[in-house]
Amino acid sequence: MRKTLPLLLAGCLALGTAHAQTAVRSALIDFGVNDGTNGNSTPSPDANGSYWNNVLNVTGVADTFRLVDKTNVPTGIKLKVGANFLTNGIATGGLLAPSAALLGEFAVATATQDYFFVQGTGATSTGTLRMSGFDRSKRYVFHVFGSRQATTETRVSQFKFTGATTSTITQTTTGPNVGANAYPGNNNTITKSDTIMADGNGVIQLELSKASGSYAYLNLMRVDILPARATAAITAFQNPGFELGNFTFWTAVGRGAAPVNTISTTTKHAGTYAAQLSGGSLSLEQQITYLSTIGTTAQKLSGYFYVPATAGLQGSQSARLDLLYYSSTNTLLGQFKSDSVRATSPTGTWVKLEATGTIPTGTAFVKGAVVWRNTTGAAGSFFFDDLLLEGYVAPIPTNPLKLVYMGSSVPSGTGATNGFGYTAMYSALLTQRNNTGLGQPWVSANISIPGNNTVAVINRYATDLLPQHAKYVVFALALGNEGILGGGQPIFDQFRTNMIQLIRQARADGMVPVVTNSYTRNDYTAVEYDFVRRMNLLLHGWNVPSINLLGAVDDGAGKWVNGYWFDSLHPNDLGHAELFHTVVPSLFDALNANKALPTRRVSTGIALAKGNGAATGIVRFVPEDVVHPFTQAIQFKTAGAGRLVEIRDSAGIAAGTIQVNAGGVVTYTSAKGRTITGTVPVANNKWHKLVLTHYYARGSTLLYVDSVREGTVAERLRPTRFDLGGSTAPTRVQFRDWLFYRSGMNQDEVLAMAADSLLKSSLELYAPLDGRRVVATDSLLNLAQSTNTLARVAGPLSERASLRAAQLSLYPSPATHEVHLSSPVALENQVVTFYDLAGRQVLTTRVQGGRLDLTALAPGSYLVAIKVDGELIYKRLVRQAE
């Protein structure tokens, strides 16, 4: 038996208390060109006093356009133009003389005369506008206008808006007698979307496509920003399973065509009754007064939904749960939505939906709602039952020392014996480092799947990555699986866009993303190799830690080095080992210590000068682990001859040098006896840039001076130490911007460095060498995301400082709540300063009882500065969690 209750919207609304609504804000957008021939940007303010946003077809910069409202106040909304859009206008059918009587405020000629449009089939037939920065507590309505006059074909454009929900609308833009007064185009119709909200990332996306005809158009759009819906409070959350046989305690709020709510006894989840909604859109709501409970910081609203196999959902109909939090003044503090049941959902079975939310500060009322969307009132219905609001305990917390590899076949280990590929090798290195006291006790998981590309990883992000509860994720993807062979620029753009989406999503979910760049394949031609190099240059500059895999195994033409591949798509054991060597050993320890990604710093340099016949001081860099491919770059200035860099190889038995010879040019002599003599004059007391890059697998070392390739020698090196200065250094020499990468670099990358770009992939050392300490308190500070440090050795002054430093020890390290000092010099009550790895002063304290109290320090790596007999000594200390 079914009991039908009449739905009296006026009566339902009367149960609430009226609240003043904040005025709606609107943003106006003109899409087109600004060439004076086919279109012009709309000036602001216009004749109505409104300000416009002029959006051009620019796809090369993320978040290109930042929108203001009609009063020229920033909205926080950013708009990014995607691929496939074309532009035209004045000369090709744009609306040149819009009528205010027909279009109102939209009748602005510069806005209607030009347009974005799409054509073609398949992947090129849809254009996408990605809008971000929306307030998730607010609602949005989009008004669109498209027009192009033509008498040969009637054309209908489709506009699909996707946020937390989807709204799809169409508009006839072109054709005989389409507009008013027999105009063969749209001159009188503005079409608006449903009211929608942004998704969990604050994003709403518009897809323009053809509903019929050869083209789709978008000339202008208005975005209305609506306030959150205000509601009144009810005192109890009761009758959750409708076992009273009615809707008592529930408030029905209709949203369009006449809705119908009924009680069912034939279809139910538990008990005797269930509720059924059909007809027009409806929200069935109930609020309770919120009472704080000790230990409860989140709640979950759950319920069971049933879509019948016949007379079920169709088209865009959907239903979901909403969990909403309000202040005592009915201000919406937070809104959380469940998934939705739709026409494509399973039928004939009860499905449990859940909406989980953290309780905002200041919550006075909680509302649970079943939201039914059926704007046209078309036939279709669903059942729901047994709603429950309860305290929620979060699942397993994020493991701050866990990293997950998520990618394709190469990171999964394909081609390596027993699947022990480069990711497994790196995880083993992390364990080894921890066993020797060098790093944290990291754990890792590998959820890479052969054949995956960015689309596949996005699709399985929620099901595969989130349950890992890891703090760090390595997105190890490449252009090959994306389809760059034959796919060209659209695939390049897709990969770039999707990688940005993955990075942003990971950060939104509390993770720290790391990305690997693209590598080689034996089926690549010069075209694909060019795309790979272009993508890698982008990744070098992105604000995300990255790993330069290409610099390990590239034969110089985009293919695997001979002897280092398993098949045309995958490396063998040797190839995997080369990839492994490109990962900075202490990368994740630096990330765990909150060490920021480096940015270019202007440095004055350091001077190493000889005095009284003594050798200059030496600045030494010792890489953290075995080195195969590498790039060492530095700037220098000198007027004389002498050694600039010494490079110790293997066990330190042999050494190579880079020096300025008597002819005033650079000479490289390797530990293997190979020699390159340059041509660029450098003994002129001007700054010069020196780059030495080595491809171990390829067996090749290349020398560059000021971007000029000075020569190449065939050899394989395993450097263990790099020294600046020393007994044979020039009489006076200055150095700045010392960089060390665990990867080789191609010509594109060397030229980028020569242009002062700071490339960041596989960067273990970035020391500006700022003698005036403008960059940081320590002139030898390493800004790269590693915990490695430089050392001062040799020279009379350095020896005195080194002796004192050797006599001063801090133990234990890593330490927890305190550290002890040991020194032959009395240090009691001495001031000690702590700096983080970015050079920021974070703590000043004093030695008390031979100890330093660390309780005020967060876990991480620090540089400790203390004066001993007037000399400032630096020591490295790791503070770990208690």
GROMACS .gro file of C-alpha atoms in nm, residues 3-9 12 247 252 259-262:
model
   14
    3LYS     CA    1   0.039   0.654   0.107
    4THR     CA    2   0.060   0.971  -0.107
    5LEU     CA    3   0.113   1.303   0.064
    6PRO     CA    4   0.036   1.625  -0.123
    7LEU     CA    5   0.342   1.845  -0.163
    8LEU     CA    6   0.259   2.201  -0.059
    9LEU     CA    7   0.566   2.404  -0.139
   12CYS     CA    8   0.707   2.370   0.338
  247PHE     CA    9   0.732   1.250   0.625
  252ALA     CA   10   1.035   1.929   0.136
  259PRO     CA   11   0.778   1.711  -0.739
  260VAL     CA   12   0.610   1.410  -0.579
  261ASN     CA   13   0.714   1.236  -0.257
  262THR     CA   14   0.546   0.917  -0.141
   0.00000   0.00000   0.00000
